[in-house]
Coordinates of C-alpha atoms and ligand atoms in Angstrom, one line a residue:
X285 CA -36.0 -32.5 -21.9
X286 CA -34.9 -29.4 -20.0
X287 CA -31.9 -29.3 -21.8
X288 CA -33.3 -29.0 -24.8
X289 CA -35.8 -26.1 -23.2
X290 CA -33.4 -24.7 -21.7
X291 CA -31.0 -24.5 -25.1
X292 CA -34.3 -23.1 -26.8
X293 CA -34.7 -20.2 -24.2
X294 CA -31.4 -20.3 -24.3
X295 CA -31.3 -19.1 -28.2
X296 CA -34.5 -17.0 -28.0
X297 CA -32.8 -15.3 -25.0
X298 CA -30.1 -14.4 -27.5
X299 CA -32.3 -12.5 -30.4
X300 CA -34.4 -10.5 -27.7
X301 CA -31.1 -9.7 -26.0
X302 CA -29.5 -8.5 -29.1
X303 CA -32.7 -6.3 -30.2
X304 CA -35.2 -5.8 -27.4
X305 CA -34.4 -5.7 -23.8
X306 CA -30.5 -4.3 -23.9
X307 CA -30.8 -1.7 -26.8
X308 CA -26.9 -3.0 -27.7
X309 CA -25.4 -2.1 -30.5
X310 CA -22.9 -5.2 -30.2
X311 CA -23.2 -7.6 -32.9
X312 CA -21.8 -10.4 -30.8
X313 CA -23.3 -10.9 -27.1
X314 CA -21.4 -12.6 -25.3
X315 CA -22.4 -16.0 -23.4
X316 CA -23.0 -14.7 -19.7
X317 CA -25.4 -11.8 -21.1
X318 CA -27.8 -14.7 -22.3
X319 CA -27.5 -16.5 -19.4
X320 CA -28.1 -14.1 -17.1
X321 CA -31.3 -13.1 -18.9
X322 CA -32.3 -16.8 -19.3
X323 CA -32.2 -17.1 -15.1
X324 CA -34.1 -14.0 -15.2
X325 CA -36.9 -15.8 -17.3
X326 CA -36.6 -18.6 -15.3
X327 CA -37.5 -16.5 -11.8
X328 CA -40.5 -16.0 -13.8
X329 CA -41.8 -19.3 -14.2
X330 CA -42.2 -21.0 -10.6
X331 CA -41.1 -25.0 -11.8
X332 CA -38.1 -23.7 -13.7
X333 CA -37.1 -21.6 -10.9
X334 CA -37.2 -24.3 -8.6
X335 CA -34.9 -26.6 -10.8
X336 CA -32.4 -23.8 -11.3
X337 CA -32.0 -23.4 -7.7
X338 CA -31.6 -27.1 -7.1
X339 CA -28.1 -26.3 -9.3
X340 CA -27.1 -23.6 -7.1
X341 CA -28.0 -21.3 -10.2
X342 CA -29.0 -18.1 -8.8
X343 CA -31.9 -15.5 -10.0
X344 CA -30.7 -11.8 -10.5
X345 CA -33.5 -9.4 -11.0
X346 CA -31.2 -6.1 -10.9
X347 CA -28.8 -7.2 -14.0
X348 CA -27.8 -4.5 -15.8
X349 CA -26.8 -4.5 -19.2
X350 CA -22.7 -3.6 -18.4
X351 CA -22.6 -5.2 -15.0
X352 CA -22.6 -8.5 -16.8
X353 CA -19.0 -9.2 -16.0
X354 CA -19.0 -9.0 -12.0
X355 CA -22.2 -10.8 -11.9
X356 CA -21.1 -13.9 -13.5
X357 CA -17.8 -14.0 -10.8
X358 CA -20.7 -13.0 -8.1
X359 CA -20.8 -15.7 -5.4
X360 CA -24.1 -17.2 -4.2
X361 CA -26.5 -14.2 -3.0
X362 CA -27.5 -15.8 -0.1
X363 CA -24.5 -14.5 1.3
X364 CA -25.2 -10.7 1.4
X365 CA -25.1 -9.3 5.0
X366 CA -23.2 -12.1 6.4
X367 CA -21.1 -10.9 9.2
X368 CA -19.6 -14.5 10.1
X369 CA -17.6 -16.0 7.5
X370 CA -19.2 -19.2 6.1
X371 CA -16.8 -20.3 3.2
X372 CA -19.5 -23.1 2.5
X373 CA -22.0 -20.5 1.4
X374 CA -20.2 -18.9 -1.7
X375 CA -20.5 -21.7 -3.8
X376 CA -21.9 -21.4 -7.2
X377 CA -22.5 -22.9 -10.2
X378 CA -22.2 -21.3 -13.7
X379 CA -22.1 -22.5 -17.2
X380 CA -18.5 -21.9 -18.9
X381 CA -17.8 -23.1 -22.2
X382 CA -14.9 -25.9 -23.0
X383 CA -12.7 -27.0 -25.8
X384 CA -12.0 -30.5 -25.9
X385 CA -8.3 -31.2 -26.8
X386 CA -6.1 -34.1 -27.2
X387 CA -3.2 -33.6 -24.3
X388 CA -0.1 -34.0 -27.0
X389 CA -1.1 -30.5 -27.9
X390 CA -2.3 -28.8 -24.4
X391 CA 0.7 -26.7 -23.5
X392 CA 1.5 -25.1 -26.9
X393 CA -2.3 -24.6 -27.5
X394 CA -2.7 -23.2 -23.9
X395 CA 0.0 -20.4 -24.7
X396 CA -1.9 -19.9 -27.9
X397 CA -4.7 -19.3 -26.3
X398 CA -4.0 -17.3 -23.1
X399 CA -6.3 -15.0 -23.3
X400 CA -9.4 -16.8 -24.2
X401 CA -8.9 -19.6 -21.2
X402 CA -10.7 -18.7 -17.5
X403 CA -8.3 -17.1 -15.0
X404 CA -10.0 -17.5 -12.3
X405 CA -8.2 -17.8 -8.5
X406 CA -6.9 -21.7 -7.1
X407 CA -8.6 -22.6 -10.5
X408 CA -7.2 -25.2 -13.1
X409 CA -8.0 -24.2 -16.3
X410 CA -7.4 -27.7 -17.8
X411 CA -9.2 -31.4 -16.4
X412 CA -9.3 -34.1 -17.9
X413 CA -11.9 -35.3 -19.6
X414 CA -14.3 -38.2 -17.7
X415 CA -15.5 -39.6 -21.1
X416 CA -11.5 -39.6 -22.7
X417 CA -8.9 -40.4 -21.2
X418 CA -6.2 -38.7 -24.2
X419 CA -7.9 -35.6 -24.3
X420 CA -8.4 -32.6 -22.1
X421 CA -11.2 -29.9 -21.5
X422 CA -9.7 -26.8 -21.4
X423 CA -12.2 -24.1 -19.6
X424 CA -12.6 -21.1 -21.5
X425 CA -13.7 -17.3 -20.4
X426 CA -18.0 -16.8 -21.1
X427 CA -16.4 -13.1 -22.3
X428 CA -14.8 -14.6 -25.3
X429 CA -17.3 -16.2 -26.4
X430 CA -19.9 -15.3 -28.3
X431 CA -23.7 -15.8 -28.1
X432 CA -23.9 -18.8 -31.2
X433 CA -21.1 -20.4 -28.4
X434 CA -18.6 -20.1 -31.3
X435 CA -15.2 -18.8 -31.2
X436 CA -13.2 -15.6 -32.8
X437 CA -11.7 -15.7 -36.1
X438 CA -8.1 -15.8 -34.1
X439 CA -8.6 -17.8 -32.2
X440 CA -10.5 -20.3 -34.7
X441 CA -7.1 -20.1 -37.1
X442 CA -4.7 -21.3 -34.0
X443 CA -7.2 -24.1 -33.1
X444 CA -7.0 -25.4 -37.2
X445 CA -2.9 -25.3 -36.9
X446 CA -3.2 -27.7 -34.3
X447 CA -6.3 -29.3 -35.8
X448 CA -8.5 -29.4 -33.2
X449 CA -12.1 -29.3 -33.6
X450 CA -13.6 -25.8 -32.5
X451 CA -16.2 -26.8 -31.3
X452 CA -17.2 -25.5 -27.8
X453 CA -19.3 -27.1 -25.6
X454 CA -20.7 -26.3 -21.7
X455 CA -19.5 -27.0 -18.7
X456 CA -21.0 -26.7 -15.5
X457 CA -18.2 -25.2 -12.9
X458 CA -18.7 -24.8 -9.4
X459 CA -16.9 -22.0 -8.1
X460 CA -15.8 -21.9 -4.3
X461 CA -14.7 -19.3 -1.8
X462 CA -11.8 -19.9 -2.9
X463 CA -12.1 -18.9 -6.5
X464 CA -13.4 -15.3 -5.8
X465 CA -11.1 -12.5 -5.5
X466 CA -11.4 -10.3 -2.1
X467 CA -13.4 -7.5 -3.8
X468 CA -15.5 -9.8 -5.4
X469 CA -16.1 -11.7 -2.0
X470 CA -16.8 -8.6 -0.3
X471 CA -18.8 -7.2 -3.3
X472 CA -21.4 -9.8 -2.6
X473 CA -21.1 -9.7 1.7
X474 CA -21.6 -5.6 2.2
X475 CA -24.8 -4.0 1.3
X476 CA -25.2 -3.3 -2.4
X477 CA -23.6 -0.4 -3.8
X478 CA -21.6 0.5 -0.9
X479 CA -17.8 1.1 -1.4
X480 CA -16.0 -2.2 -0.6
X481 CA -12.7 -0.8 -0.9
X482 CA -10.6 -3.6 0.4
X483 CA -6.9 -1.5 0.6
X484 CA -4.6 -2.4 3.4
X485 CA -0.9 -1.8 3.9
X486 CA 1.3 -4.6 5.1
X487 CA 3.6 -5.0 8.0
X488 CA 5.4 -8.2 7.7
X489 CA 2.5 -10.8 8.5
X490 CA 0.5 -8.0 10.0
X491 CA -2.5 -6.1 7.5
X492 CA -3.8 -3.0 8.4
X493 CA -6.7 -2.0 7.3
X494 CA -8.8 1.4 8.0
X495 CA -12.2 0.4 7.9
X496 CA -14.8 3.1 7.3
X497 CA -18.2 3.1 9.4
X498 CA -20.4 0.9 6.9
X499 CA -17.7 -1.6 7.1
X500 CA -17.1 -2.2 10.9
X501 CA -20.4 -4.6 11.0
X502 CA -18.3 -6.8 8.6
X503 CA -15.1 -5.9 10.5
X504 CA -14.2 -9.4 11.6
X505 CA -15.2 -11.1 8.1
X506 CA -13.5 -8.6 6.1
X507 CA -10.3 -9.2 8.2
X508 CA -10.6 -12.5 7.5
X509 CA -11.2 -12.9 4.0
X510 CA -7.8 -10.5 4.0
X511 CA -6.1 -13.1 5.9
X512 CA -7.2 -16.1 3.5
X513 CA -6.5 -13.9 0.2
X514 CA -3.2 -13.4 0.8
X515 CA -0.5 -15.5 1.6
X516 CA 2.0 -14.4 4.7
X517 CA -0.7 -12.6 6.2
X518 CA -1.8 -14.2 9.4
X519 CA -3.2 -11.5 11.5
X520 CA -5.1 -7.9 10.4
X521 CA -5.7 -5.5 12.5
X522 CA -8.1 -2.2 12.0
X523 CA -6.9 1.7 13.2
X524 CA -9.2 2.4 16.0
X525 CA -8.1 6.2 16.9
X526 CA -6.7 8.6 14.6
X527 CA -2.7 8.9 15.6
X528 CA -2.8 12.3 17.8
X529 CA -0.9 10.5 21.0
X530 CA 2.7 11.8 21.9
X531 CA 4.4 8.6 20.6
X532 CA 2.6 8.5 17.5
X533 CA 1.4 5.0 17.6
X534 CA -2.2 4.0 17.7
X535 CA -4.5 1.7 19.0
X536 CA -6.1 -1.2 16.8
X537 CA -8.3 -4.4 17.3
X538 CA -7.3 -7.4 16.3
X539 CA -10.1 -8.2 13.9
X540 CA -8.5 -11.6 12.7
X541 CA -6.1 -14.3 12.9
X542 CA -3.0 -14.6 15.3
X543 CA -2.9 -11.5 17.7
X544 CA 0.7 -10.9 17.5
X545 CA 2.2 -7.3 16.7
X546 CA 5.8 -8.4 17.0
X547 CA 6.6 -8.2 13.0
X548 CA 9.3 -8.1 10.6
X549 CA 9.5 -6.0 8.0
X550 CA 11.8 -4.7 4.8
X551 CA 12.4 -1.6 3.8
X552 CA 15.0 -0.1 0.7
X553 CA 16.5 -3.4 1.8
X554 CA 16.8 -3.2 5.1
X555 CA 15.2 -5.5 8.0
X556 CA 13.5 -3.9 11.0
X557 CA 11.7 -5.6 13.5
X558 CA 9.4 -4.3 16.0
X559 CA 5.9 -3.9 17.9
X560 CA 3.7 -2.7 15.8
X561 CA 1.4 -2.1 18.4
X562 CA 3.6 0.3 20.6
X563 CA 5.7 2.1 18.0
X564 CA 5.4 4.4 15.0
X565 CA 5.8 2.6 11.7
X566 CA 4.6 3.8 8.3
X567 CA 5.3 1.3 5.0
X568 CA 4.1 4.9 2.5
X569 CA 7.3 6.7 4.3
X570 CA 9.8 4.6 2.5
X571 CA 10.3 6.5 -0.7
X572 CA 10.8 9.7 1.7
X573 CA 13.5 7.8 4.0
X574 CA 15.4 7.0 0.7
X575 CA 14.8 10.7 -0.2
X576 CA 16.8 11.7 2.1
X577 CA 19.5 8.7 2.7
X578 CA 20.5 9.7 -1.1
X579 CA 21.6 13.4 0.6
X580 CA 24.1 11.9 3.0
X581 CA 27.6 10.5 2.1
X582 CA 30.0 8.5 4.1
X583 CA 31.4 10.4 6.7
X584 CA 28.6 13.1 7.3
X585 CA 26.3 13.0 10.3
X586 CA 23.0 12.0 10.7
X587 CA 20.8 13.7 14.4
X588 CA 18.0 12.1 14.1
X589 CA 15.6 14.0 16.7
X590 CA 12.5 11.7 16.4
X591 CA 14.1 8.5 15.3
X592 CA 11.4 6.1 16.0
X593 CA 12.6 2.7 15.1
X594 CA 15.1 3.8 12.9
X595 CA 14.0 4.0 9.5
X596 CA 16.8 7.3 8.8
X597 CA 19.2 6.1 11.5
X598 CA 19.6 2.7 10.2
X599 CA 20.3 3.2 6.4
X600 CA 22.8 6.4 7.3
X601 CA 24.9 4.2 9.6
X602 CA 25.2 1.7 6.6
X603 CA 26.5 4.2 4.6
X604 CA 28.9 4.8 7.4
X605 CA 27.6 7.9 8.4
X606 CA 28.0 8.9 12.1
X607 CA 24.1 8.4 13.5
X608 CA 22.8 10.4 16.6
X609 CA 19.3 9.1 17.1
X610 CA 16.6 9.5 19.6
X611 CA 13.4 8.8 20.5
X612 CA 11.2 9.9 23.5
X613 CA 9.1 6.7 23.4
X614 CA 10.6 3.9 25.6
X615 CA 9.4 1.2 23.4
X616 CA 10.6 3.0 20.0
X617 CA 14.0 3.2 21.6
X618 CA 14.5 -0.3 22.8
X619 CA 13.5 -1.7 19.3
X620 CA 15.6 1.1 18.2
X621 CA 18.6 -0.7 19.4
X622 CA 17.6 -4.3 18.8
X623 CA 17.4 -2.8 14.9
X624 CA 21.0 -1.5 15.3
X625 CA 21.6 -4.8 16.3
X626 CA 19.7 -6.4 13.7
X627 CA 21.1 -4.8 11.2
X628 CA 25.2 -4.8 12.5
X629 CA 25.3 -1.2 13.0
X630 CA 24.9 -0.7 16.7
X631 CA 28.7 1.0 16.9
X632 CA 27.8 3.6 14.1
X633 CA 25.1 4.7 16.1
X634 CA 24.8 6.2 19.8
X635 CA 21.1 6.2 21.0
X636 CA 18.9 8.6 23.3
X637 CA 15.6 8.0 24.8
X638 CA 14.8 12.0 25.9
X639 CA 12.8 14.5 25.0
X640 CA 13.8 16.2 21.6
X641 CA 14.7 19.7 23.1
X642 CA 16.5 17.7 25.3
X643 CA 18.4 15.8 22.5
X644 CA 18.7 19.0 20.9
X645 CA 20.1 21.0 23.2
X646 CA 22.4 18.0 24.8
X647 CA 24.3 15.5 22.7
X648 CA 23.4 17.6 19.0
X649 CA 24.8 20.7 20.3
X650 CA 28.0 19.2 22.0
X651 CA 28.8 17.0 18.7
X652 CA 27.7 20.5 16.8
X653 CA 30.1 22.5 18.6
X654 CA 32.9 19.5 18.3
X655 CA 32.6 19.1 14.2
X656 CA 32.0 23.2 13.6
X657 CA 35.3 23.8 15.6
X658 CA 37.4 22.0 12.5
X659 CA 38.3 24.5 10.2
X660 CA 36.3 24.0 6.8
X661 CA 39.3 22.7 4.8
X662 CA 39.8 20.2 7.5
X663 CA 35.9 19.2 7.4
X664 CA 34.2 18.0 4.2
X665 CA 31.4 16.3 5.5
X666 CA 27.9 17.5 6.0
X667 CA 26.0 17.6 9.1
X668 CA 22.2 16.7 8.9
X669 CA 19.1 17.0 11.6
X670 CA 16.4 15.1 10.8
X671 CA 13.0 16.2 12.3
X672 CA 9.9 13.9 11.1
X673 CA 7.1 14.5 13.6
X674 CA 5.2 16.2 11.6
X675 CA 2.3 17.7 13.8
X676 CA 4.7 19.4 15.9
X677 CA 8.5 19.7 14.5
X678 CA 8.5 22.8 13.0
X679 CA 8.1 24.0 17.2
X680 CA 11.4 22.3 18.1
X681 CA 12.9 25.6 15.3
X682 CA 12.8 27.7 17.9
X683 CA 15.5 25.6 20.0
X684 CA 18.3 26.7 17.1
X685 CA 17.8 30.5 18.0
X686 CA 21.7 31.4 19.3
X687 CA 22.1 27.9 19.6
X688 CA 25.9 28.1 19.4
X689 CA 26.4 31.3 20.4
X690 CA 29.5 31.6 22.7
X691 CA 30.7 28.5 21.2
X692 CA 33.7 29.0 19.1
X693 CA 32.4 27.4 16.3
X694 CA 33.0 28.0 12.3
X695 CA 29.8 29.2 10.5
X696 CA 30.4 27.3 7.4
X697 CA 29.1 24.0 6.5
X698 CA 26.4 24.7 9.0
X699 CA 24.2 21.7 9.2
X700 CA 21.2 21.1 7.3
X701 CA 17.6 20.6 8.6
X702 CA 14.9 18.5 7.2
X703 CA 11.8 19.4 9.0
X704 CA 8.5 17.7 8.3
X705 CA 4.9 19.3 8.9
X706 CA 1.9 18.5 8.2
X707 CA -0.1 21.8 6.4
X708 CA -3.7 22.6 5.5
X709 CA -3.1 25.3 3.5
X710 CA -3.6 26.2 0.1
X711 CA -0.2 26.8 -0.7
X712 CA 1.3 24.4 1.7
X713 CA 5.5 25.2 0.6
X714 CA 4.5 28.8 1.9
X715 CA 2.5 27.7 5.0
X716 CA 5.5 25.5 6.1
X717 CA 8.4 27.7 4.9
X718 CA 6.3 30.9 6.9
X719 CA 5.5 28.5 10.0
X720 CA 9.6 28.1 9.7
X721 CA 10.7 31.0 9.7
X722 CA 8.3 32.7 12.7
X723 CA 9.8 29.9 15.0
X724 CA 13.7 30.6 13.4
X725 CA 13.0 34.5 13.4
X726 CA 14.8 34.6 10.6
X727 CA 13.4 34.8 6.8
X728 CA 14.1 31.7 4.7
X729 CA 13.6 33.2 1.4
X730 CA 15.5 31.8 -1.4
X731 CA 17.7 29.9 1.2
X732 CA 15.2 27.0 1.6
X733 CA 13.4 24.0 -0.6
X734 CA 9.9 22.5 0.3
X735 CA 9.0 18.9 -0.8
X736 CA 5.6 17.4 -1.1
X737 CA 5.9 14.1 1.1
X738 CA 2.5 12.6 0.7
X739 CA -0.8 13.3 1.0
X740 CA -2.7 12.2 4.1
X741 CA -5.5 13.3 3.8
X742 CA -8.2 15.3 2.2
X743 CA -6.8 19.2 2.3
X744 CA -3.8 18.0 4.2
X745 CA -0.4 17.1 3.1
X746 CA 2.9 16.2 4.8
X747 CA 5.8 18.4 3.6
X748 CA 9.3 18.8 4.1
X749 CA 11.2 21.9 4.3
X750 CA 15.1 21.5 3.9
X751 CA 17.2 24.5 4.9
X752 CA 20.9 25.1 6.2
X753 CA 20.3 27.0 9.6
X754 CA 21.1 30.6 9.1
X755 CA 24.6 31.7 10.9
X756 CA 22.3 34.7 12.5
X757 CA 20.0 32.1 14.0
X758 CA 22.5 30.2 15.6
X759 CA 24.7 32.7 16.6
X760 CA 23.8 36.3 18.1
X761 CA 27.4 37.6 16.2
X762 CA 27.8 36.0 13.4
X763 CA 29.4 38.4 11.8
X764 CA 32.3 37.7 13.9
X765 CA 34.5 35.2 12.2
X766 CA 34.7 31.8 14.1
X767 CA 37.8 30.4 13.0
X768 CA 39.4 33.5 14.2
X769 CA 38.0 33.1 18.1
X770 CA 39.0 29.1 17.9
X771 CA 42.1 29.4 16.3
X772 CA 43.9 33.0 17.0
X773 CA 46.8 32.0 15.4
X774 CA 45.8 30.8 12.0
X775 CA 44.0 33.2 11.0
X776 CA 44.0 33.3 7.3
X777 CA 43.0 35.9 4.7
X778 CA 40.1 33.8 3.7
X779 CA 38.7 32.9 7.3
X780 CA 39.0 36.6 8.4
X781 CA 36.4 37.0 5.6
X782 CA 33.9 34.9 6.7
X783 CA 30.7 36.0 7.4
X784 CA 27.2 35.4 6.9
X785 CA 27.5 32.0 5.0
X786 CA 25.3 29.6 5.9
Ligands
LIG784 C1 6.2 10.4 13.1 S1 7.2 9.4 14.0 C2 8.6 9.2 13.0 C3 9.4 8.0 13.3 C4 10.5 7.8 12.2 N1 11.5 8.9 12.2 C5 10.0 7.5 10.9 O1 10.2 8.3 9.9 O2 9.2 6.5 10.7 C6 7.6 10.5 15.3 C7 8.4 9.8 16.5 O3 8.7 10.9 17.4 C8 8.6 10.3 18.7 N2 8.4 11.5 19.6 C9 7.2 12.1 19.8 N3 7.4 13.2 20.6 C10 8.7 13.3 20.9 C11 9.5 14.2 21.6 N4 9.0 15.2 22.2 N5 10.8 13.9 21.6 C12 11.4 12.9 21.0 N6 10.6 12.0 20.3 C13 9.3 12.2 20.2 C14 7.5 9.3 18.6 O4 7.7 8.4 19.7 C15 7.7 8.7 17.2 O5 8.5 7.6 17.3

């Protein structure tokens, strides 16, 4: 008896849907549209409503005509606000429409038919059917379907090649936890019509999230439904501080799962391992590591000033570069090594744990002076500095002012810098390159590039400014031919000439 009031409703829902309530212009509404305004008429009439919720059918008073499609994958309502996470209480039922079909056909049907079958998450879309034990039901999307519960023309012509019967009748599906996505899990938790932006970046088994302030009351749940959604992940962790310490790293909670920050991780195909809770590591750097790995060959030389883990160090030495890397932060440098390790490279490499002045003005100058004391024709390689620390690198410049001066060095194939900075401006490339030059002294017009990194955040980018450091910068004489003090006695035509390369 309330089936059959229910299919009358059911069809009078239909007509008033398609030319009262909704104003649509669609000629076909779709199956969840009328359902969702049948529930509605249902809330209305107290015995009705009471059976409805008996089937974990759930009223909806703010359904709006295109929201249709998130509501029908919305999980039980009861479960807005719910800081805990109760798996139990996203059940739901809904009405899906089926297609009974004998099983000798199922597979070449269900390729057929791909897009008009539920995809739905940990959810078979074929079971068998309790009344026949040769055929199958195969559950089909509410979307598809339209409001006289018939199917498209297309779809109609594949079901006649295989001769099955097109007609569809209902199901009743329960959906669990486990077949709503995160967004739509956290959708239904969070208060309505605030952003639920679920975005994390990965760290081996480690997410990390960067929860805004409506979201920390959920904090706990929303790490968790992270951890369940997503296979690998076992712990996540939120940013508590914005990263303005002198090692870089930052302090997080552990807002679910195992509270272990020892992870393993890939990058351009190589391993690195470390504590993510003591070092700097950032997964969106990766395209910019491989940036610059693609400007080194074998043979050239890598100073990597604020090394962290190794994310420069490590690839260079693999493509048997000679690696100088150094990190102030105890904890970088030890996983610095075990990386070398890790990775085989550990003789390529010779490590520092000092300050980068320090580095800079120690072990870089004294392999500077060595390599830049070969005449050019007996050096082809390239020497490099990389300087990512990006709040404050672009002060280290100043160290390079008569950095070799005395030294009898050669001024050409002076080494490269890659500086990164983080800038504000409006024109950033002319902030950085400016900021550059003030610190060199020296103008770096038309002898410099600037490269857009990434943006961090609103208004504030991370840029990298690539320049060979100017023979006057590093030396107070330039224009006094190198070679010539080195090497008094080969002097050639062509090294007397040198001057102001850089
Ligand atoms: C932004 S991270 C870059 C790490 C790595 N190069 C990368 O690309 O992922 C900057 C690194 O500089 C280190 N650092 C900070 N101040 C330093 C200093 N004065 N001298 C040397 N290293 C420093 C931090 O410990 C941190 O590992």
């Amino acid at each position: 008896m309330v089936l059959l009031i229910l299919w009358r409703l059911y069809g009078y829902s239909a007509r008033l849907l398609k030319t009262k309530l909704f104003r649509t212009a669609a000629s076909n509404i779709s199956f969840p549209e009328v359902w969702l305004l049948l529930v509605q008429y249902f809330e209305r009439v107290p015995g009705f409503f009471w059976v409805v919720q008996r089937n974990s059918f759930f009223t909806m008073s703010e359904i709006l005509e295109n929201k249709a499609d998130i509501e029908l994958y919305s999980p039980h309502p009861e479960v807005r606000g719910m800081t805990t996470l109760d798996r139990a209480a996203f059940k739901r039922t809904i009405v899906v429409p089926i297609l009974k079909v004998k099983k000798e056909v199922i597979n070449k049907l269900l390729k057929s038919l791909k897009h008009t079958t539920l995809q739905r998450p940990g959810l078979k879309r074929v079971i068998d059917d309790p009344k026949d034990e040769d055929s199958r039901l195969v559950l089909l999307d509410p979307h598809k379907i339209s409001a006289e519960y018939s199917l498209g023309e297309s779809e109609q012509e594949i079901l006649k090649q295989f001769s099955i019967d097109p007609q569809v009748s209902k199901y009743n599906l329960e959906l669990t936890y486990d077949n709503f996505k995160t967004e739509e899990v956290l959708r239904a938790v969070l208060p309505e019509g605030q952003d639920v932006t679920s975005g994390f970046t990965r760290i081996g088994h480690i997410a990390h999230l960067n929860l805004r302030d409506h979201q920390l009351p959920y904090k706990h749940l929303i790490g968790q439904v992270i951890i369940d959604k997503n296979p690998g992940i076992t712990c996540s962790v939120n940013k508590i501080n914005i990263i303005d310490n002198t090692y870089r790293n930052f302090q997080m909670e552990v807002l679910a799962g195992e509270a272990n920050m020892i992870t393993k991780t890939r990058e351009n195909y190589i391993t690195y391992e470390f504590d993510f809770s003591k070092v700097y590591w950032n997964s969106r750097l990766s395209t910019e590591h491989g940036r610059i790995i693609e400007f080194l060959k074998p043979g050239d030389v890598l100073f990597d000033v604020f090394a962290g883990v190794g994310p420069f160090a490590i690839p260079a030495a693999k493509k048997k570069c000679s690696v100088f890397a150094n990190d102030l932060n105890p904890e970088s440098y030890k996983w610095l090594l075990h990386n070398c390790k890790l990775n085989k490279v550990d003789k390529k490499i010779k490590n520092f744990n000092m300050d980068g002045r320090d580095f800079l003005r120690g072990p870089v100058k004294e392999e500077l002076t060595k390599e830049l004391s070969l005449l050019t024709k007996e050096r082809k390689n390239t020497l490099h500095i990389v300087m990512n620390l990006p709040a404050l690198a672009i002060e280290f410049l100043d160290v390079f002012k008569h950095f070799l001066d005395g030294k009898p060095c050669s001024t050409d194939l002076l080494p490269t810098v890659h500086c990164y900075s983080f800038s504000k401006h409006d024109n950033p490339a002319k902030d950085v390159q400016e900021r550059a030059e003030a610190f060199l002294g020296t103008s770096l017009e038309g002898r410099c590039s600037t490269h857009l990194v990434r943006n961090v955040a609103p208004n504030k980018e991370m840029m990298c400014i690539s320049f060979q450091i100017p023979a006057e910068v590093l030396f107070k004489n330039p224009m006094e031919p190198a070679s010539k003090r080195l090497r008094p006695n080969e002097d050639s035509p062509e090294e007397k000439s040198t001057s102001l390369k850089d």
